[in-house]
Amino acid sequence: MTLLNVVIFLPLVAFLIILALPKDKPETIRVFSLVASLAVFVASLGLIGPVWSSAPGKFAIETNQSWIQSPAINYHVALDGISLWLVILSTLLTPICVLLSWRSIDKHIKQFFAFLLLLEFGLVGVFCALDFFLFFVFWEVSLVPMYFLIGVWGHERRIYSAVKFFLYTMAGSMLMLVGIIYLYNLAGTFDYTTILAGLQSGAITLSPVEQLWLFLAFFIAFAIKVPLFPLHTWLPDAHVEAPTAGSVMLASVMLKMGTYGLLRFSVPMFPNAARTCAGWIATLAIIGIVYGALVAMVQPNMKKLVAYSSVSHLGFVVLGIFSFTQQGFDGAVYQMLAHGISTGALFILVGFLYERRHSLEIGSYGGVATPAPWLSTAFMITMLASIGLPMLSNFIGEYLVLQGASLVYFRWTVFAALGVILSACYMLWLYQRVFFGKASEDLTHHMPDLGVREYAIIVPLILIMVWLGSYPQSFIPPISASNAILLGPLDARREIHVKSMPARPAPVLAAQGDLANAR
Amino acid sequence: MPANFAPSAADYLRILPEIIMTVAGVLIMLLEGWLGENKKRNLSVQTFVAFAAALVSAVAANGNPGLSFSNMLIVDGFATFFRVLVIAVGILSLFSATQYLKREHAESSEYYALLLFSVTGQCIMATANELIMIFIGLEISSIATYVLAGYLRDDKRNNEAALKYFLLGSFATAFLLYGIAWIYGTTGSTNLSTIRIALLTPGSETNVILAGTAAALMFVGFAFKVSAAPFQIWAPDVYQGAPAPVTLFMSAGPKAAAFAVFLRVFMTAFGPITSRWEPFVWSSALLTMIIGNFAALMQTNIKRLLAYSSIANAGYVMVAIAADSQIGVAAAMFYLAAYAFMNIGAFAVVTHFSRQGEKFVNVEDLAGLGWKQPVTAALFSIFLLSLIGVPLTGGFFGKFYIFKAALDANLVWLTVLGLLNSAVAAYYYLRILVVMYMKEPGEATLSLQPVGVGIAATLWISAVGTLVLGIFPSVVLNFATASSALVK
């Protein structure tokens, strides 16, 4: 029983225990959920050491055990530099979400906390699974609790949003399932490392057509989850209607399942197809960046604004991945973490405002800074982090992505950089309308400053934002090492690709060549 | 051959389950006359004992597999799998029926006897190695089920269901019989292995068209029984009209047995002419999935919704048959087992919820069930998630295995369309979840009584079965894989 297995299964055990607790003792349930999720978090911190000290970029803390004999399905989990931080992100945000829901969830308390821990089980599992079947299991398992979190504890249009969320993801998953089974029939295994090695060594060969279809089957599933423009329409609905904890988990962790899948599976396994489609995908990512920012600007609803800003930020991640450069990959992963913390914090702060005033409309606020200065300060720092101010979290990721992308598609990157400017516009304008101006008497009356529990939630997040932004060296070495391994074969493949298809040199490849010369 | 005329002891042991259930059925009918009114309740206990004994002897018979009664019956892994399955279905439907019959004031031994006879017929279908035996088994099973469908004879809906089922069923059986006659005329035999050999013999090319026609006729008969398109029209009406525990039984037992003979006849006897029938099965599978899932989207009555879902699920199994491979057979077997559990569970909830006279059978009536009876609703959710195909449930693994078989057989488009279909299906199952957990309880939910022992047992057994098949599928899957070789 390695520590990683403890981190994966502890939430499941906690889920079962909460189900067994009596429902008329809400305080016991809350305290237990908090203790359990904190225990998982502390345990997950212990994962950093082994990953850091293992061979750079390789998988550490591996468990590989047979689960189902025929077809051969293994319980294969391990961590590398990329998944390590995503696991910790999930385990960090779960106790925060428990605290966040301490008072704001007042009905069906037991089920709420149970689903939160089940969600953690699914999310942690997704980032550790190295067997495609297992990955799919966790992928779908995380869907169910989120569906209930939105549908039962959400706002007015919660049912519509929950069903839309479920069906969208389900449709994508089904295509991915076809891809997974197809790969199994070719390779005779679900094991990611074996399949990847086989594809790279030529033991498993895919015709260009096969590779393209497989790439698309996985890509659509991941792109829906990211969400990439134009598959993003479920996201604003789900975010706006979800309870705060649901929005936080959705934005901070669940969206990363998609980008993680792109980085871990789509790109390394189907490099040629990824190259072929890279132009289109980068274009969609850039459209997403600009479109998300523009739509965010005109939202009257705060949660919707933050939701569209997520579309914009996630566009950066996709752009970084499909630049096929080390900087782009590193930036993408860093942006995933930074976005997880900063957007999570934004949803939390919007949730604080909602708890006080029961409105998400920007118009019903104004002058909040006068009665609640500390809340305003916290919002200010978080907002600046989200904009990408240097020394705060998002800056590092966005910068690296833009640099990586500019090496490949310089002209287009200008538009992506525009997204950074636009994000300053919508965020500052939001801040101005909500926090400045003269507070009405009615508002002042309902606007106490942060309480102890709220400090406990937001202060750690702000500290992490500063840490992420000012000393990336504490995070980035394992990320880079793992990215270098994922990216490595892509470079090797380039020549094969050019040789085998001399008639059609794709523009991306030419740019890659320039890059190699420039180095 | 006079020497073989007297059956040996081994022959009897191989059909012991059928013997036990037949004798028990007859005894129960006689006992009713002898026992007073107040002792009738105990008959369910006797029925259970008979089923349990049959189950044990079916498992025991697998220890000594082989042909019996002049090759008319065969006991092998495949037969044992389906015998155990249909007897288990019989036991579960017995559990959920006792409470229902008391509620409707219709306790009488006929119900139990008919249930035993119907399961007997299904066991004969599972073991039949010969077309006449298949026909006999099918008739025993069907006639008992026709009567069960109209069991509450004062109820108009029951009568309608029984009459529809009977008329259309007889019509389909006639097709089957005609097909049997045709193949007998072509190959001179009704034994499945002999037919196979005859079709494999060089020079039998002229017979292929005749055999193909026979296969088509028999396909009509079987497709009706498993409610595959375009012969599925009866299913929604009958499922809706029949008493809820009978629907529970019909959608699992007779369907599984019909698929068993479908598989055996088409894989064994018609194996040599695969290329002739595969396109039909392929298109029927696709049509069944599409009709089932899209029609289910519009249903408001939960029995009808589950009826269309049952049609769609038959479509998935047809995909496995279209794959025409050992894996396909194993996948179909596994899926039928998983389907039996999840579907029985779902119908058990309907039986429990509908109350006397089946007043509450609309999806909307379930509003708020999740908070009124959390355990029942949680178990129902497991069945629904399994029907959707969410991992860690039997439904997911079954579907996964079916589509794996289909991709193995290069049925890429069927796989893609089938899986997208199951994304469509998610919508109507989710609707039930939505109503249960996200709507305020209405009159129907507030007046709900606690779950009785029988239904609770059905629910728990089905839920455990669904989860075990999803998390540890190996046991059943290995058995299914091993025995699929016997058919294909």
PDB file of C-alpha atoms in Angstrom, chain B residues 101-344:
ATOM      1  CA  LEU B 101     -50.030  -9.941  -4.661  1.00  0.00           C
ATOM      2  CA  LYS B 102     -50.947  -9.256  -1.086  1.00  0.00           C
ATOM      3  CA  ARG B 103     -51.418  -5.603  -1.890  1.00  0.00           C
ATOM      4  CA  GLU B 104     -53.713  -6.383  -4.797  1.00  0.00           C
ATOM      5  CA  HIS B 105     -55.563  -9.051  -2.792  1.00  0.00           C
ATOM      6  CA  ALA B 106     -54.737 -11.573  -5.456  1.00  0.00           C
ATOM      7  CA  GLU B 107     -52.716 -14.139  -3.591  1.00  0.00           C
ATOM      8  CA  SER B 108     -53.233 -17.485  -5.114  1.00  0.00           C
ATOM      9  CA  SER B 109     -51.069 -20.404  -6.001  1.00  0.00           C
ATOM     10  CA  GLU B 110     -51.558 -20.017  -9.744  1.00  0.00           C
ATOM     11  CA  TYR B 111     -49.151 -17.152  -9.817  1.00  0.00           C
ATOM     12  CA  TYR B 112     -46.399 -19.212  -8.261  1.00  0.00           C
ATOM     13  CA  ALA B 113     -47.146 -22.242 -10.392  1.00  0.00           C
ATOM     14  CA  LEU B 114     -47.092 -20.167 -13.564  1.00  0.00           C
ATOM     15  CA  LEU B 115     -43.833 -18.597 -12.517  1.00  0.00           C
ATOM     16  CA  LEU B 116     -42.322 -22.045 -12.015  1.00  0.00           C
ATOM     17  CA  PHE B 117     -43.617 -23.264 -15.369  1.00  0.00           C
ATOM     18  CA  SER B 118     -42.359 -20.239 -17.175  1.00  0.00           C
ATOM     19  CA  VAL B 119     -38.881 -20.646 -15.706  1.00  0.00           C
ATOM     20  CA  THR B 120     -39.016 -24.353 -16.571  1.00  0.00           C
ATOM     21  CA  GLY B 121     -39.656 -23.437 -20.176  1.00  0.00           C
ATOM     22  CA  GLN B 122     -36.742 -21.045 -20.137  1.00  0.00           C
ATOM     23  CA  CYS B 123     -34.463 -23.694 -18.682  1.00  0.00           C
ATOM     24  CA  ILE B 124     -35.473 -26.047 -21.481  1.00  0.00           C
ATOM     25  CA  MET B 125     -34.683 -23.322 -23.998  1.00  0.00           C
ATOM     26  CA  ALA B 126     -31.257 -22.881 -22.421  1.00  0.00           C
ATOM     27  CA  THR B 127     -30.459 -26.587 -22.637  1.00  0.00           C
ATOM     28  CA  ALA B 128     -32.144 -27.364 -25.954  1.00  0.00           C
ATOM     29  CA  ASN B 129     -29.889 -28.782 -28.593  1.00  0.00           C
ATOM     30  CA  GLU B 130     -32.602 -29.281 -31.101  1.00  0.00           C
ATOM     31  CA  LEU B 131     -35.177 -27.098 -32.775  1.00  0.00           C
ATOM     32  CA  ILE B 132     -38.211 -29.006 -31.552  1.00  0.00           C
ATOM     33  CA  MET B 133     -37.017 -28.750 -27.965  1.00  0.00           C
ATOM     34  CA  ILE B 134     -36.421 -25.070 -28.478  1.00  0.00           C
ATOM     35  CA  PHE B 135     -39.946 -24.700 -29.711  1.00  0.00           C
ATOM     36  CA  ILE B 136     -41.377 -26.667 -26.793  1.00  0.00           C
ATOM     37  CA  GLY B 137     -39.388 -24.669 -24.285  1.00  0.00           C
ATOM     38  CA  LEU B 138     -40.406 -21.433 -25.906  1.00  0.00           C
ATOM     39  CA  GLU B 139     -44.051 -22.383 -25.824  1.00  0.00           C
ATOM     40  CA  ILE B 140     -43.980 -23.487 -22.188  1.00  0.00           C
ATOM     41  CA  SER B 141     -42.307 -20.265 -21.234  1.00  0.00           C
ATOM     42  CA  SER B 142     -44.477 -18.049 -23.415  1.00  0.00           C
ATOM     43  CA  ILE B 143     -47.859 -19.493 -22.549  1.00  0.00           C
ATOM     44  CA  ALA B 144     -47.153 -19.222 -18.856  1.00  0.00           C
ATOM     45  CA  THR B 145     -46.023 -15.655 -19.387  1.00  0.00           C
ATOM     46  CA  TYR B 146     -49.114 -14.755 -21.446  1.00  0.00           C
ATOM     47  CA  VAL B 147     -51.274 -15.844 -18.547  1.00  0.00           C
ATOM     48  CA  LEU B 148     -49.112 -14.014 -16.044  1.00  0.00           C
ATOM     49  CA  ALA B 149     -49.422 -10.810 -18.069  1.00  0.00           C
ATOM     50  CA  GLY B 150     -53.184 -10.938 -17.606  1.00  0.00           C
ATOM     51  CA  TYR B 151     -52.995 -12.152 -14.072  1.00  0.00           C
ATOM     52  CA  LEU B 152     -55.307  -9.596 -12.462  1.00  0.00           C
ATOM     53  CA  ARG B 153     -58.226 -10.595 -14.581  1.00  0.00           C
ATOM     54  CA  ASP B 154     -60.505  -7.767 -13.458  1.00  0.00           C
ATOM     55  CA  ASP B 155     -58.023  -5.191 -14.573  1.00  0.00           C
ATOM     56  CA  LYS B 156     -58.573  -3.851 -18.079  1.00  0.00           C
ATOM     57  CA  ARG B 157     -54.928  -3.045 -18.656  1.00  0.00           C
ATOM     58  CA  ASN B 158     -53.895  -6.559 -17.723  1.00  0.00           C
ATOM     59  CA  ASN B 159     -56.362  -8.017 -20.168  1.00  0.00           C
ATOM     60  CA  GLU B 160     -55.223  -5.777 -22.943  1.00  0.00           C
ATOM     61  CA  ALA B 161     -51.610  -6.641 -22.289  1.00  0.00           C
ATOM     62  CA  ALA B 162     -52.246 -10.370 -22.185  1.00  0.00           C
ATOM     63  CA  LEU B 163     -54.312 -10.365 -25.362  1.00  0.00           C
ATOM     64  CA  LYS B 164     -51.793  -8.304 -27.285  1.00  0.00           C
ATOM     65  CA  TYR B 165     -48.931 -10.362 -26.086  1.00  0.00           C
ATOM     66  CA  PHE B 166     -50.712 -13.587 -26.886  1.00  0.00           C
ATOM     67  CA  LEU B 167     -51.887 -12.666 -30.388  1.00  0.00           C
ATOM     68  CA  LEU B 168     -48.656 -11.147 -31.544  1.00  0.00           C
ATOM     69  CA  GLY B 169     -46.621 -13.792 -29.770  1.00  0.00           C
ATOM     70  CA  SER B 170     -48.474 -16.634 -31.446  1.00  0.00           C
ATOM     71  CA  PHE B 171     -48.008 -14.983 -34.782  1.00  0.00           C
ATOM     72  CA  ALA B 172     -44.261 -14.728 -34.211  1.00  0.00           C
ATOM     73  CA  THR B 173     -44.083 -18.303 -32.976  1.00  0.00           C
ATOM     74  CA  ALA B 174     -45.721 -19.380 -36.199  1.00  0.00           C
ATOM     75  CA  PHE B 175     -42.891 -17.781 -38.122  1.00  0.00           C
ATOM     76  CA  LEU B 176     -40.411 -19.622 -35.979  1.00  0.00           C
ATOM     77  CA  LEU B 177     -42.158 -22.907 -36.536  1.00  0.00           C
ATOM     78  CA  TYR B 178     -42.288 -22.320 -40.255  1.00  0.00           C
ATOM     79  CA  GLY B 179     -38.564 -21.646 -40.195  1.00  0.00           C
ATOM     80  CA  ILE B 180     -37.981 -24.889 -38.322  1.00  0.00           C
ATOM     81  CA  ALA B 181     -40.046 -26.773 -40.918  1.00  0.00           C
ATOM     82  CA  TRP B 182     -38.071 -25.174 -43.690  1.00  0.00           C
ATOM     83  CA  ILE B 183     -34.678 -26.043 -42.272  1.00  0.00           C
ATOM     84  CA  TYR B 184     -35.869 -29.574 -41.599  1.00  0.00           C
ATOM     85  CA  GLY B 185     -36.921 -29.845 -45.201  1.00  0.00           C
ATOM     86  CA  THR B 186     -33.557 -28.550 -46.354  1.00  0.00           C
ATOM     87  CA  THR B 187     -31.175 -30.480 -44.148  1.00  0.00           C
ATOM     88  CA  GLY B 188     -33.311 -33.360 -42.970  1.00  0.00           C
ATOM     89  CA  SER B 189     -32.629 -32.683 -39.316  1.00  0.00           C
ATOM     90  CA  THR B 190     -33.679 -30.525 -36.419  1.00  0.00           C
ATOM     91  CA  ASN B 191     -30.500 -31.119 -34.460  1.00  0.00           C
ATOM     92  CA  LEU B 192     -28.359 -28.002 -34.341  1.00  0.00           C
ATOM     93  CA  SER B 193     -25.000 -29.723 -34.853  1.00  0.00           C
ATOM     94  CA  THR B 194     -26.369 -31.854 -37.680  1.00  0.00           C
ATOM     95  CA  ILE B 195     -27.708 -28.759 -39.399  1.00  0.00           C
ATOM     96  CA  ARG B 196     -24.335 -27.132 -39.055  1.00  0.00           C
ATOM     97  CA  ILE B 197     -22.583 -30.126 -40.571  1.00  0.00           C
ATOM     98  CA  ALA B 198     -25.114 -30.273 -43.372  1.00  0.00           C
ATOM     99  CA  LEU B 199     -24.524 -26.641 -44.201  1.00  0.00           C
ATOM    100  CA  LEU B 200     -20.767 -27.122 -44.084  1.00  0.00           C
ATOM    101  CA  THR B 201     -20.813 -30.120 -46.406  1.00  0.00           C
ATOM    102  CA  PRO B 202     -19.382 -29.320 -49.809  1.00  0.00           C
ATOM    103  CA  GLY B 203     -22.089 -29.305 -52.412  1.00  0.00           C
ATOM    104  CA  SER B 204     -24.625 -27.802 -50.058  1.00  0.00           C
ATOM    105  CA  GLU B 205     -24.464 -24.472 -51.901  1.00  0.00           C
ATOM    106  CA  THR B 206     -27.853 -25.012 -53.469  1.00  0.00           C
ATOM    107  CA  ASN B 207     -29.267 -25.314 -49.990  1.00  0.00           C
ATOM    108  CA  VAL B 208     -27.883 -22.016 -48.817  1.00  0.00           C
ATOM    109  CA  ILE B 209     -30.789 -19.991 -50.136  1.00  0.00           C
ATOM    110  CA  LEU B 210     -33.268 -22.321 -48.507  1.00  0.00           C
ATOM    111  CA  ALA B 211     -31.324 -22.300 -45.262  1.00  0.00           C
ATOM    112  CA  GLY B 212     -31.072 -18.522 -45.448  1.00  0.00           C
ATOM    113  CA  THR B 213     -34.836 -18.289 -45.777  1.00  0.00           C
ATOM    114  CA  ALA B 214     -35.235 -20.555 -42.794  1.00  0.00           C
ATOM    115  CA  ALA B 215     -32.832 -18.369 -40.845  1.00  0.00           C
ATOM    116  CA  ALA B 216     -34.816 -15.274 -41.812  1.00  0.00           C
ATOM    117  CA  LEU B 217     -38.074 -16.846 -40.650  1.00  0.00           C
ATOM    118  CA  MET B 218     -36.559 -17.912 -37.379  1.00  0.00           C
ATOM    119  CA  PHE B 219     -35.016 -14.496 -36.985  1.00  0.00           C
ATOM    120  CA  VAL B 220     -38.520 -13.033 -37.044  1.00  0.00           C
ATOM    121  CA  GLY B 221     -39.583 -15.350 -34.267  1.00  0.00           C
ATOM    122  CA  PHE B 222     -36.586 -14.653 -32.067  1.00  0.00           C
ATOM    123  CA  ALA B 223     -36.530 -10.931 -32.752  1.00  0.00           C
ATOM    124  CA  PHE B 224     -40.110 -10.780 -31.542  1.00  0.00           C
ATOM    125  CA  LYS B 225     -39.247 -12.599 -28.350  1.00  0.00           C
ATOM    126  CA  VAL B 226     -36.313 -10.347 -27.549  1.00  0.00           C
ATOM    127  CA  SER B 227     -38.244  -7.266 -28.716  1.00  0.00           C
ATOM    128  CA  ALA B 228     -35.773  -6.290 -31.395  1.00  0.00           C
ATOM    129  CA  ALA B 229     -36.811  -3.862 -34.120  1.00  0.00           C
ATOM    130  CA  PRO B 230     -38.832  -4.028 -36.304  1.00  0.00           C
ATOM    131  CA  PHE B 231     -40.723  -6.523 -34.136  1.00  0.00           C
ATOM    132  CA  GLN B 232     -40.694  -4.541 -30.931  1.00  0.00           C
ATOM    133  CA  ILE B 233     -44.108  -2.859 -31.204  1.00  0.00           C
ATOM    134  CA  TRP B 234     -45.768  -5.090 -28.625  1.00  0.00           C
ATOM    135  CA  ALA B 235     -43.283  -4.489 -25.855  1.00  0.00           C
ATOM    136  CA  PRO B 236     -44.283  -1.046 -24.539  1.00  0.00           C
ATOM    137  CA  ASP B 237     -47.986  -1.865 -24.396  1.00  0.00           C
ATOM    138  CA  VAL B 238     -47.463  -5.206 -22.757  1.00  0.00           C
ATOM    139  CA  TYR B 239     -44.892  -3.962 -20.281  1.00  0.00           C
ATOM    140  CA  GLN B 240     -47.119  -1.099 -19.337  1.00  0.00           C
ATOM    141  CA  GLY B 241     -50.272  -3.165 -19.000  1.00  0.00           C
ATOM    142  CA  ALA B 242     -48.947  -6.201 -17.176  1.00  0.00           C
ATOM    143  CA  PRO B 243     -48.654  -6.244 -13.377  1.00  0.00           C
ATOM    144  CA  ALA B 244     -45.365  -4.645 -12.323  1.00  0.00           C
ATOM    145  CA  PRO B 245     -43.705  -7.797 -10.948  1.00  0.00           C
ATOM    146  CA  VAL B 246     -44.666  -9.652 -14.110  1.00  0.00           C
ATOM    147  CA  THR B 247     -43.082  -6.920 -16.203  1.00  0.00           C
ATOM    148  CA  LEU B 248     -40.022  -7.256 -14.024  1.00  0.00           C
ATOM    149  CA  PHE B 249     -39.948 -10.956 -14.798  1.00  0.00           C
ATOM    150  CA  MET B 250     -40.756 -10.653 -18.519  1.00  0.00           C
ATOM    151  CA  SER B 251     -38.085  -8.101 -19.207  1.00  0.00           C
ATOM    152  CA  ALA B 252     -35.361 -10.282 -17.723  1.00  0.00           C
ATOM    153  CA  GLY B 253     -36.132 -14.010 -17.788  1.00  0.00           C
ATOM    154  CA  PRO B 254     -37.875 -14.780 -21.077  1.00  0.00           C
ATOM    155  CA  LYS B 255     -35.653 -12.263 -22.793  1.00  0.00           C
ATOM    156  CA  ALA B 256     -32.460 -13.889 -21.551  1.00  0.00           C
ATOM    157  CA  ALA B 257     -33.722 -17.330 -22.550  1.00  0.00           C
ATOM    158  CA  ALA B 258     -34.759 -16.077 -25.975  1.00  0.00           C
ATOM    159  CA  PHE B 259     -31.304 -14.632 -26.473  1.00  0.00           C
ATOM    160  CA  ALA B 260     -29.815 -17.946 -25.369  1.00  0.00           C
ATOM    161  CA  VAL B 261     -31.592 -19.824 -28.152  1.00  0.00           C
ATOM    162  CA  PHE B 262     -30.979 -16.986 -30.568  1.00  0.00           C
ATOM    163  CA  LEU B 263     -27.259 -17.302 -29.898  1.00  0.00           C
ATOM    164  CA  ARG B 264     -27.223 -21.057 -30.024  1.00  0.00           C
ATOM    165  CA  VAL B 265     -29.217 -21.367 -33.217  1.00  0.00           C
ATOM    166  CA  PHE B 266     -27.473 -18.636 -35.119  1.00  0.00           C
ATOM    167  CA  MET B 267     -23.947 -19.314 -33.894  1.00  0.00           C
ATOM    168  CA  THR B 268     -24.067 -23.094 -33.996  1.00  0.00           C
ATOM    169  CA  ALA B 269     -26.565 -24.106 -36.653  1.00  0.00           C
ATOM    170  CA  PHE B 270     -26.369 -21.100 -38.930  1.00  0.00           C
ATOM    171  CA  GLY B 271     -22.685 -20.410 -38.248  1.00  0.00           C
ATOM    172  CA  PRO B 272     -21.715 -21.540 -41.751  1.00  0.00           C
ATOM    173  CA  ILE B 273     -23.966 -18.956 -43.422  1.00  0.00           C
ATOM    174  CA  THR B 274     -22.970 -15.992 -41.285  1.00  0.00           C
ATOM    175  CA  SER B 275     -22.549 -13.671 -44.224  1.00  0.00           C
ATOM    176  CA  ARG B 276     -26.228 -14.147 -45.049  1.00  0.00           C
ATOM    177  CA  TRP B 277     -27.721 -13.140 -41.741  1.00  0.00           C
ATOM    178  CA  GLU B 278     -25.146 -10.780 -40.315  1.00  0.00           C
ATOM    179  CA  PRO B 279     -26.376  -7.693 -42.232  1.00  0.00           C
ATOM    180  CA  PHE B 280     -29.880  -8.279 -40.909  1.00  0.00           C
ATOM    181  CA  VAL B 281     -28.719  -8.550 -37.340  1.00  0.00           C
ATOM    182  CA  TRP B 282     -26.503  -5.520 -37.848  1.00  0.00           C
ATOM    183  CA  SER B 283     -29.323  -3.338 -39.112  1.00  0.00           C
ATOM    184  CA  SER B 284     -31.797  -4.694 -36.639  1.00  0.00           C
ATOM    185  CA  ALA B 285     -29.365  -3.897 -33.830  1.00  0.00           C
ATOM    186  CA  LEU B 286     -28.942  -0.334 -34.982  1.00  0.00           C
ATOM    187  CA  LEU B 287     -32.649   0.164 -35.538  1.00  0.00           C
ATOM    188  CA  THR B 288     -33.483  -1.351 -32.156  1.00  0.00           C
ATOM    189  CA  MET B 289     -31.087   0.951 -30.335  1.00  0.00           C
ATOM    190  CA  ILE B 290     -32.325   4.024 -32.143  1.00  0.00           C
ATOM    191  CA  ILE B 291     -36.024   3.277 -31.782  1.00  0.00           C
ATOM    192  CA  GLY B 292     -35.679   2.246 -28.157  1.00  0.00           C
ATOM    193  CA  ASN B 293     -33.648   5.218 -27.065  1.00  0.00           C
ATOM    194  CA  PHE B 294     -35.413   7.919 -28.995  1.00  0.00           C
ATOM    195  CA  ALA B 295     -38.883   6.693 -28.134  1.00  0.00           C
ATOM    196  CA  ALA B 296     -37.912   6.473 -24.477  1.00  0.00           C
ATOM    197  CA  LEU B 297     -37.028  10.163 -24.514  1.00  0.00           C
ATOM    198  CA  MET B 298     -40.710  11.059 -24.825  1.00  0.00           C
ATOM    199  CA  GLN B 299     -42.237   8.747 -22.250  1.00  0.00           C
ATOM    200  CA  THR B 300     -43.910   9.978 -19.111  1.00  0.00           C
ATOM    201  CA  ASN B 301     -45.020   6.613 -17.776  1.00  0.00           C
ATOM    202  CA  ILE B 302     -42.133   4.927 -16.060  1.00  0.00           C
ATOM    203  CA  LYS B 303     -43.134   1.409 -17.043  1.00  0.00           C
ATOM    204  CA  ARG B 304     -43.298   2.475 -20.646  1.00  0.00           C
ATOM    205  CA  LEU B 305     -40.010   4.276 -20.341  1.00  0.00           C
ATOM    206  CA  LEU B 306     -38.357   1.177 -18.970  1.00  0.00           C
ATOM    207  CA  ALA B 307     -40.011  -0.843 -21.724  1.00  0.00           C
ATOM    208  CA  TYR B 308     -38.347   1.277 -24.376  1.00  0.00           C
ATOM    209  CA  SER B 309     -35.122   1.115 -22.408  1.00  0.00           C
ATOM    210  CA  SER B 310     -35.467  -2.637 -22.479  1.00  0.00           C
ATOM    211  CA  ILE B 311     -35.837  -2.482 -26.256  1.00  0.00           C
ATOM    212  CA  ALA B 312     -32.720  -0.356 -26.515  1.00  0.00           C
ATOM    213  CA  ASN B 313     -30.842  -2.803 -24.344  1.00  0.00           C
ATOM    214  CA  ALA B 314     -31.898  -5.644 -26.599  1.00  0.00           C
ATOM    215  CA  GLY B 315     -30.253  -3.592 -29.333  1.00  0.00           C
ATOM    216  CA  TYR B 316     -26.940  -3.630 -27.493  1.00  0.00           C
ATOM    217  CA  VAL B 317     -27.072  -7.401 -27.186  1.00  0.00           C
ATOM    218  CA  MET B 318     -27.865  -7.622 -30.895  1.00  0.00           C
ATOM    219  CA  VAL B 319     -24.655  -5.684 -31.520  1.00  0.00           C
ATOM    220  CA  ALA B 320     -22.810  -8.453 -29.716  1.00  0.00           C
ATOM    221  CA  ILE B 321     -24.512 -11.033 -31.922  1.00  0.00           C
ATOM    222  CA  ALA B 322     -23.669  -9.052 -35.035  1.00  0.00           C
ATOM    223  CA  ALA B 323     -20.013  -9.234 -33.998  1.00  0.00           C
ATOM    224  CA  ASP B 324     -20.345 -12.973 -34.595  1.00  0.00           C
ATOM    225  CA  SER B 325     -17.395 -14.014 -32.490  1.00  0.00           C
ATOM    226  CA  GLN B 326     -16.605 -15.814 -29.273  1.00  0.00           C
ATOM    227  CA  ILE B 327     -16.057 -12.523 -27.511  1.00  0.00           C
ATOM    228  CA  GLY B 328     -19.400 -11.397 -28.861  1.00  0.00           C
ATOM    229  CA  VAL B 329     -21.161 -14.398 -27.356  1.00  0.00           C
ATOM    230  CA  ALA B 330     -19.413 -13.895 -24.032  1.00  0.00           C
ATOM    231  CA  ALA B 331     -20.269 -10.196 -24.105  1.00  0.00           C
ATOM    232  CA  ALA B 332     -23.927 -10.947 -24.810  1.00  0.00           C
ATOM    233  CA  MET B 333     -24.014 -13.427 -21.929  1.00  0.00           C
ATOM    234  CA  PHE B 334     -22.368 -11.010 -19.543  1.00  0.00           C
ATOM    235  CA  TYR B 335     -24.610  -8.160 -20.561  1.00  0.00           C
ATOM    236  CA  LEU B 336     -27.754 -10.218 -20.127  1.00  0.00           C
ATOM    237  CA  ALA B 337     -26.700 -11.077 -16.587  1.00  0.00           C
ATOM    238  CA  ALA B 338     -25.910  -7.457 -15.771  1.00  0.00           C
ATOM    239  CA  TYR B 339     -29.108  -6.333 -17.453  1.00  0.00           C
ATOM    240  CA  ALA B 340     -31.168  -8.807 -15.456  1.00  0.00           C
ATOM    241  CA  PHE B 341     -29.929  -7.331 -12.195  1.00  0.00           C
ATOM    242  CA  MET B 342     -30.261  -3.671 -13.064  1.00  0.00           C
ATOM    243  CA  ASN B 343     -33.599  -4.038 -14.752  1.00  0.00           C
ATOM    244  CA  ILE B 344     -35.108  -6.193 -12.024  1.00  0.00           C
TER     245      ILE B 344
END
